[in-house]
Short mmCIF file of C-alpha atoms in Angstrom, two decimals:
data_model
loop_
_atom_site.label_atom_id
_atom_site.label_comp_id
_atom_site.label_asym_id
_atom_site.label_seq_id
_atom_site.Cartn_x
_atom_site.Cartn_y
_atom_site.Cartn_z
CA UNK A 107 68.92 -4.68 -30.90
CA UNK A 108 68.77 -3.31 -34.62
CA UNK A 109 65.33 -2.45 -35.80
CA UNK A 110 63.38 -3.63 -38.70
CA UNK A 111 59.80 -3.77 -39.66
CA UNK A 112 57.22 -2.41 -42.36
CA UNK A 113 55.53 1.12 -42.41
CA UNK A 114 52.08 2.02 -42.99
CA UNK A 115 52.11 4.71 -45.69
CA UNK A 116 48.97 5.33 -47.85
CA UNK A 117 48.66 5.79 -51.41
CA UNK A 118 49.51 9.96 -51.60
CA UNK A 119 47.53 12.14 -52.95
CA UNK A 120 48.96 13.38 -56.45
CA UNK A 121 47.96 16.92 -57.70
CA UNK A 122 47.08 17.15 -61.49
CA UNK A 123 49.80 19.54 -62.01
CA UNK A 124 52.17 17.00 -60.30
CA UNK A 125 51.31 14.50 -62.69
CA UNK A 126 51.74 16.81 -65.69
CA UNK A 127 55.21 17.81 -63.89
CA UNK A 128 55.86 13.89 -63.70
CA UNK A 129 55.40 13.70 -67.69
CA UNK A 130 58.04 16.53 -68.08
CA UNK A 131 55.16 19.40 -68.79
CA UNK A 132 55.92 23.14 -68.27
CA UNK A 133 52.64 24.29 -67.11
CA UNK A 134 53.93 27.75 -66.72
CA UNK A 135 54.85 28.01 -70.57
CA UNK A 136 51.48 26.48 -71.87
CA UNK A 137 48.29 25.21 -70.14
CA UNK A 138 46.89 22.00 -71.13
CA UNK A 139 43.80 21.42 -73.21
CA UNK A 140 40.44 20.63 -71.05
CA UNK A 141 40.35 17.07 -72.81
CA UNK A 142 44.03 16.35 -71.85
CA UNK A 143 43.11 17.55 -68.26
CA UNK A 144 40.04 15.50 -68.03
CA UNK A 145 42.11 12.37 -69.21
CA UNK A 146 44.68 12.74 -66.76
CA UNK A 147 42.28 13.02 -64.09
CA UNK A 148 40.81 10.02 -64.96
CA UNK A 149 44.08 8.06 -65.18
CA UNK A 150 45.21 9.39 -61.99
CA UNK A 151 42.39 7.92 -60.19
CA UNK A 152 42.62 4.79 -62.15
CA UNK A 153 46.64 4.49 -60.82
CA UNK A 154 45.28 5.32 -57.20
CA UNK A 155 42.96 2.49 -57.23
CA UNK A 156 45.33 0.27 -58.81
CA UNK A 157 48.67 1.14 -56.17
CA UNK A 158 49.55 -0.80 -53.29
CA UNK A 159 52.22 0.56 -51.06
CA UNK A 160 54.51 -1.70 -49.44
CA UNK A 161 57.57 -1.14 -47.28
CA UNK A 162 60.32 -3.07 -45.65
CA UNK A 163 63.34 -1.89 -43.94
CA UNK A 164 65.88 -3.20 -41.57
CA UNK A 165 68.71 -1.41 -39.71
CA UNK A 166 72.21 -2.73 -39.98
CA UNK A 167 75.56 -1.71 -38.40
CA UNK A 168 78.06 0.14 -39.85
CA UNK A 169 81.39 -1.37 -39.44
CA UNK A 170 83.83 1.04 -41.78
CA UNK A 171 84.12 2.18 -44.98
CA UNK A 172 87.13 3.14 -47.44
CA UNK A 173 87.38 4.64 -50.66
CA UNK A 174 83.96 3.47 -52.31
CA UNK A 175 82.69 1.10 -50.27
CA UNK A 176 80.73 0.68 -47.26
CA UNK A 177 81.14 -2.25 -44.85
CA UNK A 178 77.90 -3.49 -42.90
CA UNK A 179 77.35 -6.37 -40.46
CA UNK A 180 76.46 -9.63 -41.87
CA UNK A 181 79.27 -9.26 -44.43
CA UNK A 182 77.52 -6.81 -46.47
CA UNK A 183 79.48 -4.58 -48.85
CA UNK A 184 77.80 -1.62 -50.62
CA UNK A 185 80.20 0.02 -53.56
CA UNK A 186 79.42 3.62 -54.49
CA UNK A 187 81.40 6.92 -54.58
CA UNK A 188 78.97 8.99 -52.37
CA UNK A 189 78.41 6.43 -49.80
CA UNK A 190 81.59 6.55 -47.64
CA UNK A 191 81.23 10.28 -47.39
CA UNK A 192 77.67 10.15 -46.41
CA UNK A 193 77.55 6.94 -44.34
CA UNK A 194 80.81 6.39 -43.40
CA UNK A 195 80.59 7.94 -40.09
CA UNK A 196 77.02 6.72 -39.28
CA UNK A 197 76.52 4.19 -36.72
CA UNK A 198 74.13 2.23 -38.51
CA UNK A 199 72.64 1.98 -42.11
CA UNK A 200 68.76 1.59 -42.74
CA UNK A 201 68.13 -0.48 -45.86
CA UNK A 202 64.86 0.34 -47.42
CA UNK A 203 62.75 -1.20 -50.04
CA UNK A 204 59.34 0.06 -51.49
CA UNK A 205 56.93 -1.12 -54.12
CA UNK A 206 53.59 -0.06 -55.37
CA UNK A 207 52.72 -3.35 -56.77
CA UNK A 208 52.25 -4.68 -60.45
CA UNK A 209 48.78 -3.29 -61.18
CA UNK A 210 49.97 -0.24 -62.78
CA UNK A 211 52.77 -1.95 -64.49
CA UNK A 212 50.22 -4.52 -65.90
CA UNK A 213 47.62 -1.85 -66.91
CA UNK A 214 50.15 0.02 -68.87
CA UNK A 215 51.08 -3.20 -70.57
CA UNK A 216 47.15 -3.41 -71.61
CA UNK A 217 46.80 -0.17 -72.84
CA UNK A 218 49.85 -0.34 -74.89
CA UNK A 219 48.69 -3.86 -76.58
CA UNK A 220 45.44 -2.00 -77.07
CA UNK A 221 47.62 0.67 -78.97
CA UNK A 222 46.59 3.54 -76.26
CA UNK A 223 50.06 4.55 -75.97
CA UNK A 224 48.94 8.07 -74.50
CA UNK A 225 47.02 6.49 -71.73
CA UNK A 226 50.09 3.87 -71.28
CA UNK A 227 52.28 7.05 -70.98
CA UNK A 228 49.95 9.02 -68.71
CA UNK A 229 49.54 5.95 -66.16
CA UNK A 230 52.83 5.19 -65.90
CA UNK A 231 53.67 8.74 -65.11
CA UNK A 232 51.20 8.48 -62.54
CA UNK A 233 52.81 5.40 -61.06
CA UNK A 234 56.26 7.25 -60.66
CA UNK A 235 54.80 10.06 -59.00
CA UNK A 236 52.88 8.42 -56.83
CA UNK A 237 56.28 5.90 -56.06
CA UNK A 238 58.23 8.98 -55.29
CA UNK A 239 56.03 10.92 -53.16
CA UNK A 240 55.11 7.66 -51.17
CA UNK A 241 58.78 7.21 -50.75
CA UNK A 242 59.36 10.88 -49.65
CA UNK A 243 56.84 10.19 -46.76
CA UNK A 244 57.97 6.91 -45.76
CA UNK A 245 61.70 7.98 -45.60
CA UNK A 246 60.48 11.03 -43.52
CA UNK A 247 58.31 8.72 -40.98
CA UNK A 248 61.65 6.62 -40.58
CA UNK A 249 63.88 9.86 -39.96
CA UNK A 250 60.93 10.65 -37.20
CA UNK A 251 61.30 7.40 -35.68
CA UNK A 252 65.22 8.21 -34.89
CA UNK A 253 64.73 11.66 -34.10
CA UNK A 254 62.34 10.26 -31.20
CA UNK A 255 65.44 8.28 -30.17
CA UNK A 256 67.56 11.52 -30.10
CA UNK A 257 69.53 10.04 -33.35
CA UNK A 258 70.13 11.98 -36.51
CA UNK A 259 69.56 10.53 -40.41
CA UNK A 260 71.27 11.20 -43.48
CA UNK A 261 69.43 11.74 -46.71
CA UNK A 262 68.80 8.65 -48.63
CA UNK A 263 70.72 7.44 -51.38
CA UNK A 264 69.76 4.56 -54.17
CA UNK A 265 71.59 2.33 -56.52
CA UNK A 266 71.62 3.06 -60.16
CA UNK A 267 71.89 6.68 -59.92
CA UNK A 268 75.39 8.33 -61.30
CA UNK A 269 76.56 8.68 -57.75
CA UNK A 270 75.99 4.82 -56.95
CA UNK A 271 76.03 3.33 -60.60
CA UNK A 272 76.15 -0.65 -60.25
CA UNK A 273 73.06 -2.27 -60.02
CA UNK A 274 74.50 -5.29 -58.12
CA UNK A 275 73.81 -3.32 -54.54
CA UNK A 276 70.17 -3.50 -55.43
CA UNK A 277 70.56 -7.19 -55.48
CA UNK A 278 72.42 -7.26 -52.09
CA UNK A 279 69.72 -4.58 -50.36
CA UNK A 280 66.71 -6.77 -51.46
CA UNK A 281 68.23 -9.87 -50.79
CA UNK A 282 69.17 -8.95 -47.46
CA UNK A 283 65.47 -7.63 -46.73
CA UNK A 284 64.10 -10.53 -48.34
CA UNK A 285 62.20 -8.28 -50.49
CA UNK A 286 60.00 -11.33 -51.98
CA UNK A 287 57.74 -10.49 -48.31
CA UNK A 288 56.34 -7.39 -50.23
CA UNK A 289 56.59 -8.99 -53.85
CA UNK A 290 59.59 -7.70 -55.06
CA UNK A 291 61.95 -9.69 -57.44
CA UNK A 292 65.17 -9.07 -59.33
CA UNK A 293 65.67 -9.89 -62.84
CA UNK A 294 69.07 -11.27 -63.99
CA UNK A 295 70.43 -7.89 -64.48
CA UNK A 296 69.27 -6.70 -61.25
CA UNK A 297 66.17 -4.64 -62.08
CA UNK A 298 63.44 -4.38 -59.64
CA UNK A 299 60.01 -5.73 -60.38
CA UNK A 300 57.42 -4.50 -60.11
CA UNK A 301 58.98 -1.86 -62.13
CA UNK A 302 57.75 0.84 -59.56
CA UNK A 303 60.00 -0.18 -56.78
CA UNK A 304 62.80 1.59 -55.20
CA UNK A 305 65.74 0.48 -52.98
CA UNK A 306 67.65 2.84 -50.96
CA UNK A 307 69.81 3.38 -47.90
CA UNK A 308 70.41 6.02 -45.38
CA UNK A 309 72.80 6.59 -42.51
CA UNK A 310 71.96 6.93 -38.56
CA UNK A 311 73.88 8.33 -35.84
CA UNK A 312 74.81 11.05 -33.44
CA UNK A 313 77.67 12.28 -35.41
CA UNK A 314 76.82 12.47 -39.02
CA UNK A 315 78.47 14.71 -41.62
CA UNK A 316 76.94 17.84 -42.34
CA UNK A 317 74.66 17.95 -45.55
CA UNK A 318 72.12 20.34 -44.17
CA UNK A 319 69.51 21.15 -46.95
CA UNK A 320 70.87 18.59 -49.35
CA UNK A 321 69.31 15.31 -50.73
CA UNK A 322 70.79 12.95 -53.07
CA UNK A 323 69.34 14.80 -56.07
CA UNK A 324 71.93 17.26 -55.55
CA UNK A 325 74.57 14.76 -56.46
CA UNK A 326 72.89 13.43 -59.45
CA UNK A 327 73.99 14.33 -62.65
CA UNK A 328 70.12 14.79 -63.55
CA UNK A 329 69.38 17.19 -60.98
CA UNK A 330 69.04 19.82 -63.80
CA UNK A 331 66.32 17.92 -65.45
CA UNK A 332 64.72 15.10 -63.37
CA UNK A 333 60.97 15.71 -62.94
CA UNK A 334 60.77 13.83 -59.87
CA UNK A 335 63.16 16.15 -58.01
CA UNK A 336 60.33 19.06 -58.85
CA UNK A 337 57.87 16.77 -56.84
CA UNK A 338 59.30 17.72 -53.90
CA UNK A 339 60.49 13.91 -53.36
CA UNK A 340 63.85 12.74 -51.92
CA UNK A 341 63.86 10.11 -55.20
CA UNK A 342 65.02 11.61 -58.34
#
């Protein structure tokens, strides 16, 4: 029987260096002023208080693939250029969604309306860093669950990246998982709300293709400039 459930992932620790990295800063070239460090420390603490990590996932049997389509049980079809290569040989796929809630989104709006654009920018970056690192830990935990069953997992992939451009599959994943259970909704253009949310999929099986050492970032056109990759996360 296919597995499903939620994961207990705490709000991860984010270092001040990671927060500056999430903002695109290169600390090796220039050290920030102390007042900027203090402001970042303050807003990082605020972000951690506002973030509420919620995760939902479901294992779905892989029925087959061709060209740019992956066919799953329940009549699901996902369309992306990399999907058949990575997940085509898998026995099943794990559909996965996570959010850190709307608290940071709402506070960013408040800061913006108050004209505090710097605070809004830093807080938003803190939310992105928290989301990326929490997702990394959650995906690692999922992979560990399957490793205990002597099954391998692929790296995770997410719609909206250059290798999987169509956002229609965000709706496919969120609708199937009933994302509203963890507070995720979709706009008419398939953007997730809260903004600090992700939807991903990874393959499970015993005869998977060898992508040792690779993550989905290696197939993304942003791989040379993505600040989230530098956080050590699987979510560019």
